[in-house]
């Protein structure tokens, strides 16, 4: 096994807590069943990931309102109050990130499925995003994980040898995607487990 020289982090779910529940549970007055139905059928995850791949938010919102006009106000909240869905930093993972960034042995980058339109809000909120050597944002590139094109773009843009890189993501599908192009993958569960997984790969944490 080649020595790992580049460590690539996903952001949402690994370092950043993001959850539409922070807005909608209040709007549905604590009725979780109604909120869950709305987030499964109206502002569904499959709809959200289109914007992560660069689909315009204004157009996506109007199309959803046309399908569900009775939910117009709630649909507009999805991106209108998107910043409220940004929660806390996962401090345990951040501590690991800091150690890796401070170690001259490693290059540390990020690859995230994120709308290019909302990305500036994340940059403004989380100053530690400046620690990364580089961040590839799916919405800016009009492609997203888990498709091979975005991993290959990451490798090409930052001149990374796939067999010398590991990618960390909380989505197993995204981990499989990175492995398909020759990178090592870590399916993120929590910071304690991540530290063990990194050490297993010979990475000093």
Backbone as JSON, one array per atom type, in Angstrom:
{
  "sequence": "XXXXXXXXXXXXXXXXXXXXXXXXXXXXXXXXXXXXXXXXXXXXXXXXXXXXXXXXXXXXXXXXXXXXXXXXXXXXXXXXXXXXXXXXXXXXXXXXXXXXXXXXXXXXXXXXXXXXXXXXXXXXXXXXXXXXXXXXXXXXXXXXXXXXXXXXXXXXXXXXXXXXXXXXXXXXXXXXXXXXXXXXXXXXXXXXXXXXXXXXXXXXX",
  "N": [[0.84, -1.2, 0.0], [0.59, 2.18, -0.91], [2.05, 5.07, 0.63], [-0.05, 7.35, 2.3], [-0.54, 10.6, 1.21], [-2.27, 12.67, 0.73], [-5.19, 13.96, 2.14], [-8.6, 14.02, 1.99], [-11.5, 15.72, 2.8], [-15.01, 15.35, 3.15], [-17.63, 17.73, 3.82], [-20.37, 18.51, 4.9], [-21.98, 16.79, 7.44], [-19.67, 15.53, 8.2], [-17.82, 17.49, 9.07], [-19.44, 19.7, 9.33], [-22.56, 20.42, 10.7], [-25.69, 20.14, 9.26], [-29.09, 20.66, 8.8], [-32.37, 20.54, 7.69], [-34.37, 20.34, 9.52], [-34.03, 22.16, 11.57], [-35.35, 24.43, 10.8], [-37.88, 23.55, 9.88], [-39.14, 21.92, 11.83], [-40.07, 23.7, 13.73], [-41.84, 25.16, 12.14], [-43.76, 23.27, 11.57], [-44.84, 23.03, 14.01], [-43.72, 21.24, 15.85], [-44.65, 18.8, 14.99], [-43.45, 16.0, 14.02], [-44.02, 13.95, 12.21], [-45.5, 15.17, 10.14], [-43.61, 17.02, 9.28], [-41.58, 15.28, 8.38], [-42.89, 14.04, 6.25], [-43.2, 16.19, 4.5], [-40.48, 16.76, 3.93], [-39.77, 14.49, 2.67], [-41.37, 14.32, 0.44], [-42.01, 16.83, -0.71], [-40.0, 19.11, -0.44], [-37.75, 17.34, -1.09], [-34.84, 15.2, -0.53], [-33.73, 14.29, -2.92], [-34.42, 16.34, -4.6], [-33.03, 18.5, -3.53], [-30.33, 17.75, -4.02], [-30.02, 18.25, -6.71], [-29.61, 20.99, -6.85], [-27.2, 21.08, -5.56], [-25.67, 20.16, -7.59], [-25.53, 22.29, -9.23], [-27.92, 23.31, -10.27], [-30.08, 26.07, -10.8], [-31.19, 27.84, -7.96], [-33.45, 29.59, -7.75], [-34.99, 28.83, -9.97], [-35.43, 26.12, -9.41], [-36.94, 26.37, -7.08], [-39.28, 27.69, -7.98], [-40.28, 25.76, -9.73], [-40.88, 23.74, -7.95], [-42.87, 24.91, -6.44], [-44.84, 25.12, -8.38], [-45.55, 22.45, -8.59], [-46.46, 21.88, -6.02], [-48.43, 23.92, -5.0], [-49.83, 24.59, -2.69], [-48.0, 24.55, -0.71], [-46.37, 26.74, -0.94], [-45.23, 28.87, 0.69], [-43.73, 27.42, 2.56], [-41.98, 26.03, 0.9], [-40.46, 28.12, -0.15], [-39.04, 28.78, 2.1], [-37.0, 26.94, 2.25], [-34.61, 27.56, 0.88], [-34.68, 30.24, 1.4], [-34.39, 30.49, 4.13], [-32.13, 29.1, 4.53], [-29.67, 29.44, 5.8], [-30.26, 29.17, 8.48], [-30.42, 26.48, 8.74], [-27.88, 25.63, 8.9], [-25.93, 24.25, 11.27], [-23.89, 23.47, 13.96], [-20.27, 23.2, 14.26], [-18.66, 20.07, 13.97], [-16.86, 19.35, 16.53], [-15.04, 17.37, 17.36], [-14.16, 16.18, 14.97], [-13.1, 18.44, 13.82], [-10.89, 18.9, 15.43], [-9.26, 16.77, 14.7], [-8.86, 17.44, 12.01], [-7.37, 19.82, 12.34], [-4.95, 18.86, 13.42], [-4.01, 17.38, 11.25], [-3.76, 19.33, 9.28], [-1.74, 20.85, 10.38], [0.39, 19.19, 10.15], [3.19, 18.78, 8.25], [3.54, 16.65, 6.55], [1.27, 16.07, 5.13], [-1.12, 16.88, 2.56], [-4.12, 18.64, 2.74], [-7.42, 18.67, 1.78], [-10.74, 19.54, 0.59], [-13.82, 18.13, -0.54], [-16.95, 18.73, -1.58], [-20.47, 18.22, -1.78], [-22.39, 20.79, -2.56], [-24.4, 23.61, -2.98], [-23.42, 26.12, -5.19], [-24.49, 28.63, -4.86], [-25.21, 28.89, -2.19], [-22.88, 28.45, -0.91], [-21.12, 30.7, -0.24], [-22.24, 31.54, 2.2], [-21.55, 29.56, 3.98], [-18.76, 29.82, 3.99], [-18.59, 32.32, 5.19], [-19.53, 31.76, 7.74], [-17.96, 29.7, 8.88], [-14.88, 29.98, 9.77], [-12.68, 28.29, 9.79], [-12.71, 26.92, 7.41], [-10.87, 28.06, 5.81], [-8.54, 26.75, 6.31], [-8.05, 24.65, 4.6], [-6.1, 23.46, 1.87], [-7.3, 23.51, -0.59], [-10.66, 23.65, -1.86], [-13.15, 21.83, -3.44], [-16.16, 22.57, -4.83], [-19.22, 21.21, -5.51], [-21.48, 22.45, -6.74], [-20.38, 24.63, -8.06], [-18.99, 23.39, -10.03], [-20.81, 22.03, -11.52], [-21.33, 19.33, -11.25], [-21.48, 16.31, -9.28], [-20.82, 14.31, -6.31], [-21.97, 10.92, -6.17], [-20.51, 10.56, -8.55], [-18.04, 9.61, -10.96], [-16.8, 11.66, -12.39], [-16.45, 13.97, -10.8], [-14.63, 13.2, -8.84], [-12.43, 12.59, -10.41], [-11.94, 15.12, -11.45], [-11.13, 16.42, -9.12], [-8.73, 15.04, -8.57], [-7.24, 15.72, -10.84], [-7.19, 18.56, -10.82], [-5.81, 19.23, -8.5], [-3.53, 17.83, -8.76], [-3.21, 15.18, -7.73], [-2.18, 11.94, -6.78], [-4.11, 9.14, -7.11], [-3.81, 6.72, -5.65], [-2.42, 7.56, -3.49], [-4.08, 8.94, -1.88], [-6.74, 9.59, 0.46], [-10.22, 9.62, 1.03], [-12.78, 11.03, 2.96], [-16.05, 10.52, 3.96], [-19.47, 10.84, 4.97], [-21.39, 9.53, 3.57], [-21.98, 6.39, 2.29], [-22.27, 5.71, -0.39], [-20.86, 7.77, -1.62], [-18.3, 7.22, -0.72], [-17.86, 4.79, -2.0], [-17.82, 5.79, -4.58], [-15.41, 7.27, -4.67], [-13.59, 5.24, -4.3], [-13.9, 3.85, -6.64], [-12.4, 5.26, -8.46], [-9.88, 4.83, -7.65], [-8.98, 5.85, -5.22], [-8.41, 5.6, -1.63], [-11.05, 5.0, 0.69], [-12.92, 6.28, 3.44], [-15.62, 5.56, 5.42], [-17.34, 7.74, 7.19], [-18.21, 7.77, 10.6], [-18.01, 8.73, 13.27], [-15.93, 10.99, 15.2], [-14.11, 9.69, 16.91], [-13.95, 7.08, 15.89], [-13.02, 7.73, 13.34], [-10.41, 8.65, 13.86], [-9.15, 6.27, 14.59], [-9.46, 4.83, 12.19], [-7.89, 6.36, 10.45], [-5.34, 6.05, 11.57], [-5.01, 3.35, 11.16], [-4.48, 3.36, 8.48], [-1.96, 4.29, 8.52], [-1.67, 6.97, 8.98], [-0.63, 9.79, 10.69], [-2.11, 11.08, 13.5]],
  "CA": [[0.0, 0.0, 0.0], [1.37, 3.41, -0.98], [1.86, 6.0, 1.75], [-1.06, 8.39, 2.07], [0.0, 11.95, 1.26], [-3.36, 13.65, 0.6], [-6.4, 13.6, 2.88], [-9.69, 14.84, 1.46], [-12.68, 15.68, 3.67], [-16.35, 15.87, 2.89], [-17.92, 18.75, 4.84], [-21.64, 18.29, 5.58], [-22.09, 15.49, 8.09], [-18.35, 15.16, 8.71], [-17.31, 18.65, 9.81], [-20.5, 20.7, 9.51], [-23.92, 19.94, 10.93], [-26.69, 20.84, 8.45], [-30.32, 19.91, 8.92], [-33.58, 21.34, 7.47], [-35.23, 20.22, 10.7], [-33.87, 23.35, 12.4], [-36.37, 25.38, 10.35], [-39.21, 23.0, 9.64], [-39.81, 21.37, 13.01], [-40.81, 24.81, 14.31], [-42.93, 25.53, 11.24], [-44.8, 22.24, 11.72], [-45.22, 23.07, 15.43], [-43.24, 20.05, 16.54], [-45.25, 17.57, 14.43], [-42.36, 15.39, 13.24], [-44.56, 13.13, 11.11], [-45.83, 16.09, 9.05], [-42.35, 17.55, 8.77], [-40.9, 14.22, 7.64], [-43.6, 13.86, 4.97], [-42.84, 17.33, 3.66], [-39.08, 16.65, 3.51], [-39.64, 13.29, 1.84], [-42.19, 14.4, -0.78], [-42.07, 18.17, -1.29], [-38.59, 19.52, -0.53], [-37.08, 16.06, -0.87], [-33.39, 15.17, -0.68], [-33.41, 14.14, -4.35], [-34.58, 17.68, -5.17], [-31.93, 19.32, -3.02], [-29.03, 17.42, -4.62], [-29.93, 18.89, -8.02], [-29.0, 22.31, -6.64], [-25.8, 20.8, -5.25], [-24.99, 19.94, -8.87], [-25.49, 23.54, -9.98], [-29.21, 23.77, -10.79], [-30.38, 27.37, -10.17], [-32.12, 27.76, -6.82], [-34.71, 30.29, -8.05], [-35.75, 28.0, -10.9], [-35.83, 24.92, -8.68], [-37.99, 26.76, -6.14], [-40.52, 27.95, -8.73], [-40.77, 24.47, -10.25], [-41.47, 22.97, -6.84], [-44.13, 25.59, -6.1], [-45.81, 24.73, -9.41], [-46.0, 21.09, -8.28], [-47.1, 21.86, -4.71], [-48.74, 25.33, -4.72], [-50.34, 24.77, -1.34], [-46.84, 24.63, 0.19], [-45.49, 27.78, -1.47], [-44.48, 29.58, 1.73], [-42.77, 26.49, 3.15], [-40.95, 25.74, -0.11], [-39.57, 29.29, -0.22], [-38.19, 28.8, 3.29], [-35.9, 25.97, 2.16], [-33.39, 28.33, 0.59], [-34.8, 31.56, 1.99], [-33.9, 30.42, 5.51], [-31.13, 28.03, 4.47], [-28.59, 29.68, 6.77], [-30.7, 28.67, 9.78], [-30.23, 25.03, 8.73], [-26.48, 25.4, 9.22], [-25.81, 24.15, 12.71], [-22.6, 23.64, 14.62], [-19.1, 22.45, 13.78], [-18.35, 18.84, 14.7], [-15.58, 19.74, 17.13], [-14.12, 16.24, 17.39], [-13.56, 16.07, 13.64], [-12.3, 19.65, 13.6], [-9.64, 18.69, 16.13], [-8.47, 15.89, 13.82], [-8.49, 18.26, 10.86], [-6.3, 20.76, 12.73], [-3.7, 18.1, 13.54], [-3.56, 17.0, 9.92], [-3.35, 20.56, 8.59], [-0.49, 21.3, 10.99], [1.44, 18.2, 9.87], [3.69, 19.06, 6.89], [3.55, 15.43, 5.73], [0.02, 15.87, 4.42], [-1.96, 17.89, 1.92], [-5.49, 18.45, 3.24], [-8.36, 19.36, 0.9], [-12.14, 19.18, 0.8], [-14.67, 17.89, -1.7], [-18.27, 18.8, -0.99], [-21.71, 18.46, -2.52], [-22.89, 22.03, -1.96], [-24.81, 24.6, -3.97], [-22.52, 27.27, -5.32], [-25.19, 29.84, -4.44], [-25.24, 28.97, -0.73], [-21.53, 28.25, -0.39], [-20.56, 31.87, 0.45], [-22.74, 31.63, 3.57], [-20.73, 28.65, 4.78], [-17.45, 30.45, 4.12], [-18.72, 33.42, 6.15], [-19.82, 31.26, 9.09], [-16.95, 28.78, 9.4], [-13.57, 30.53, 9.39], [-11.71, 27.21, 9.63], [-12.68, 26.45, 6.02], [-9.65, 28.61, 5.2], [-7.4, 25.88, 6.6], [-7.82, 23.7, 3.52], [-5.29, 23.88, 0.72], [-8.26, 23.79, -1.64], [-11.99, 23.05, -1.69], [-13.9, 21.69, -4.68], [-17.59, 22.68, -4.52], [-19.94, 20.56, -6.62], [-22.36, 23.38, -7.43], [-19.57, 25.48, -8.94], [-18.46, 22.57, -11.11], [-21.95, 21.44, -12.23], [-21.24, 17.88, -11.12], [-21.52, 16.0, -7.85], [-20.61, 12.94, -5.85], [-20.84, 9.99, -6.19], [-20.12, 10.26, -9.93], [-16.58, 9.58, -11.15], [-16.29, 12.9, -12.98], [-16.03, 14.96, -9.8], [-13.41, 12.71, -8.2], [-11.35, 12.76, -11.39], [-11.63, 16.55, -11.49], [-10.37, 16.69, -7.9], [-7.39, 14.5, -8.76], [-6.55, 16.48, -11.88], [-7.0, 19.97, -10.46], [-4.82, 19.39, -7.43], [-2.37, 16.98, -9.08], [-3.19, 14.15, -6.69], [-2.11, 10.54, -7.18], [-5.26, 8.51, -6.45], [-3.42, 5.69, -4.69], [-1.79, 8.22, -2.34], [-5.11, 9.8, -1.29], [-7.89, 9.0, 1.14], [-11.38, 10.52, 1.06], [-13.64, 10.78, 4.13], [-17.42, 10.99, 3.69], [-20.49, 10.14, 5.77], [-22.24, 8.77, 2.65], [-21.29, 5.2, 1.79], [-22.26, 5.79, -1.85], [-19.77, 8.67, -2.0], [-17.05, 6.48, -0.47], [-17.73, 3.85, -3.12], [-17.47, 6.58, -5.75], [-13.98, 7.6, -4.64], [-12.84, 4.0, -4.46], [-14.0, 3.45, -8.04], [-11.36, 5.94, -9.24], [-8.57, 4.42, -7.14], [-8.64, 6.41, -3.91], [-8.9, 4.94, -0.44], [-12.24, 5.65, 1.22], [-13.32, 6.07, 4.83], [-17.02, 5.88, 5.68], [-17.33, 8.45, 8.47], [-19.25, 7.49, 11.6], [-17.79, 9.71, 14.33], [-14.53, 11.42, 15.27], [-13.29, 8.67, 17.58], [-13.74, 6.01, 14.91], [-12.2, 8.28, 12.26], [-9.01, 8.67, 14.29], [-8.68, 4.88, 14.51], [-9.38, 4.47, 10.78], [-6.74, 7.05, 9.87], [-4.13, 5.4, 12.07], [-4.92, 2.05, 10.47], [-3.87, 3.64, 7.17], [-0.61, 4.8, 8.73], [-1.72, 8.42, 9.04], [-0.33, 10.31, 12.03], [-3.15, 12.01, 13.97]],
  "C": [[0.88, 1.25, 0.0], [1.07, 4.3, 0.24], [0.85, 7.07, 1.37], [-0.42, 9.77, 2.24], [-1.08, 13.03, 1.24], [-4.6, 13.13, 1.3], [-7.49, 14.59, 2.47], [-10.93, 14.63, 2.33], [-13.93, 16.08, 2.91], [-16.63, 16.89, 4.0], [-19.22, 18.46, 5.6], [-21.75, 16.89, 6.14], [-20.78, 15.0, 8.68], [-17.79, 16.28, 9.58], [-18.4, 19.67, 10.15], [-21.85, 19.99, 9.69], [-24.89, 20.78, 10.12], [-27.97, 20.02, 8.48], [-31.53, 20.82, 8.71], [-34.54, 21.32, 8.65], [-35.16, 21.48, 11.56], [-34.88, 24.44, 12.03], [-37.75, 24.74, 10.43], [-39.89, 22.39, 10.86], [-40.61, 22.46, 13.72], [-42.03, 25.15, 13.45], [-44.07, 24.53, 11.31], [-45.2, 22.05, 13.18], [-44.88, 21.77, 16.17], [-43.82, 18.75, 16.03], [-44.23, 16.93, 13.48], [-42.89, 14.59, 12.06], [-44.89, 14.02, 9.9], [-44.56, 16.67, 8.42], [-41.64, 16.51, 7.9], [-41.56, 14.0, 6.28], [-43.21, 14.97, 4.01], [-41.42, 17.18, 3.1], [-38.82, 15.39, 2.68], [-40.35, 13.45, 0.49], [-42.17, 15.77, -1.46], [-40.65, 18.7, -1.5], [-37.71, 18.3, -0.21], [-35.57, 16.16, -1.09], [-32.99, 15.08, -2.15], [-33.56, 15.47, -5.09], [-33.41, 18.57, -4.78], [-30.61, 19.03, -3.74], [-28.91, 17.97, -6.04], [-29.27, 20.27, -7.9], [-27.52, 22.16, -6.25], [-24.99, 20.58, -6.53], [-25.06, 21.16, -9.78], [-26.8, 24.02, -10.55], [-29.6, 25.06, -10.07], [-31.46, 27.26, -9.1], [-33.46, 28.41, -7.15], [-35.59, 29.44, -8.97], [-36.27, 26.74, -10.21], [-36.99, 25.21, -7.74], [-39.31, 26.97, -6.87], [-41.11, 26.67, -9.29], [-41.44, 23.66, -9.15], [-42.8, 23.59, -6.42], [-45.21, 25.23, -7.11], [-46.37, 23.34, -9.14], [-46.82, 21.03, -6.99], [-47.49, 23.28, -4.3], [-49.23, 25.59, -3.3], [-49.22, 24.9, -0.31], [-45.89, 25.76, -0.21], [-44.62, 28.44, -0.4], [-43.4, 28.68, 2.33], [-41.65, 26.15, 2.18], [-39.95, 26.91, -0.18], [-38.62, 29.37, 0.97], [-36.94, 27.94, 3.12], [-34.59, 26.68, 1.86], [-33.46, 29.74, 1.17], [-34.28, 31.62, 3.42], [-32.81, 29.35, 5.64], [-30.05, 28.19, 5.52], [-28.96, 29.17, 8.16], [-30.54, 27.15, 9.88], [-28.79, 24.65, 9.01], [-26.33, 25.4, 10.74], [-24.39, 24.4, 13.18], [-21.48, 22.95, 13.83], [-18.96, 21.18, 14.62], [-16.94, 18.98, 15.27], [-14.57, 18.59, 17.17], [-13.41, 16.07, 16.05], [-12.68, 17.27, 13.34], [-10.93, 19.51, 14.27], [-8.7, 17.8, 15.31], [-7.98, 16.66, 12.61], [-7.32, 19.18, 11.19], [-4.96, 20.04, 12.84], [-3.13, 17.75, 12.17], [-3.05, 18.21, 9.14], [-1.99, 21.03, 9.09], [0.68, 20.36, 10.71], [1.94, 18.39, 8.43], [3.76, 17.83, 5.99], [2.35, 15.35, 4.79], [-0.48, 17.12, 3.7], [-3.39, 17.6, 2.38], [-6.43, 19.33, 2.42], [-9.78, 18.93, 1.25], [-12.86, 19.04, -0.53], [-16.09, 17.79, -1.18], [-19.38, 18.92, -2.03], [-22.39, 19.66, -1.87], [-23.3, 22.97, -3.09], [-23.83, 25.76, -4.0], [-23.15, 28.57, -4.84], [-25.21, 30.0, -2.92], [-23.85, 28.85, -0.12], [-20.95, 29.49, 0.29], [-21.03, 32.02, 1.89], [-21.94, 30.71, 4.5], [-19.36, 29.24, 5.02], [-17.5, 31.55, 5.19], [-18.88, 32.91, 7.58], [-18.67, 30.47, 9.69], [-15.56, 29.23, 8.94], [-12.54, 29.45, 9.15], [-11.73, 26.6, 8.22], [-11.45, 26.98, 5.28], [-8.43, 27.73, 5.44], [-7.05, 24.98, 5.42], [-6.93, 24.29, 2.42], [-6.2, 24.25, -0.45], [-9.57, 23.09, -1.34], [-12.67, 23.01, -3.06], [-15.39, 21.61, -4.33], [-18.39, 22.2, -5.72], [-20.77, 21.55, -7.43], [-21.63, 24.31, -8.38], [-19.09, 24.72, -10.17], [-19.55, 21.91, -11.96], [-21.84, 19.92, -12.31], [-21.19, 17.56, -9.64], [-21.13, 14.56, -7.58], [-21.96, 12.19, -5.91], [-20.29, 9.67, -7.59], [-18.62, 10.47, -10.13], [-16.02, 10.91, -11.63], [-15.78, 13.87, -11.93], [-14.78, 14.51, -9.05], [-12.22, 12.88, -9.14], [-10.94, 14.23, -11.52], [-10.78, 16.94, -10.28], [-8.91, 16.25, -8.06], [-6.6, 15.34, -9.74], [-6.21, 17.9, -11.44], [-5.88, 20.16, -9.44], [-3.62, 18.45, -7.59], [-2.14, 15.93, -8.0], [-3.05, 12.78, -7.34], [-3.18, 9.78, -6.39], [-4.85, 7.52, -5.37], [-2.71, 6.26, -3.46], [-2.78, 9.12, -1.6], [-6.17, 8.98, -0.58], [-8.99, 10.06, 1.21], [-12.32, 10.07, 2.17], [-15.02, 11.36, 3.86], [-18.39, 10.2, 4.55], [-21.47, 9.36, 4.9], [-21.46, 7.59, 2.09], [-21.22, 5.2, 0.27], [-21.11, 6.68, -2.33], [-18.4, 8.04, -1.76], [-16.81, 5.48, -1.6], [-17.31, 4.58, -4.39], [-15.98, 6.9, -5.8], [-13.14, 6.36, -4.86], [-12.84, 3.52, -5.91], [-12.94, 4.12, -8.92], [-9.97, 5.71, -8.64], [-8.14, 5.02, -5.83], [-9.05, 5.45, -2.79], [-10.13, 5.7, 0.04], [-12.46, 5.31, 2.68], [-14.77, 6.5, 4.97], [-17.11, 6.45, 7.1], [-18.51, 8.07, 9.34], [-19.19, 8.54, 12.73], [-16.3, 9.97, 14.43], [-13.64, 10.36, 15.89], [-12.95, 7.54, 16.62], [-12.83, 6.49, 13.78], [-10.72, 8.26, 12.64], [-8.4, 7.27, 14.19], [-8.49, 4.47, 13.05], [-8.18, 5.12, 10.1], [-5.43, 6.38, 10.31], [-3.92, 4.03, 11.43], [-4.28, 2.2, 9.09], [-2.46, 4.22, 7.3], [-0.52, 6.31, 8.8], [-1.54, 8.89, 10.47], [-1.39, 11.34, 12.42], [-2.79, 12.46, 15.39]]
}
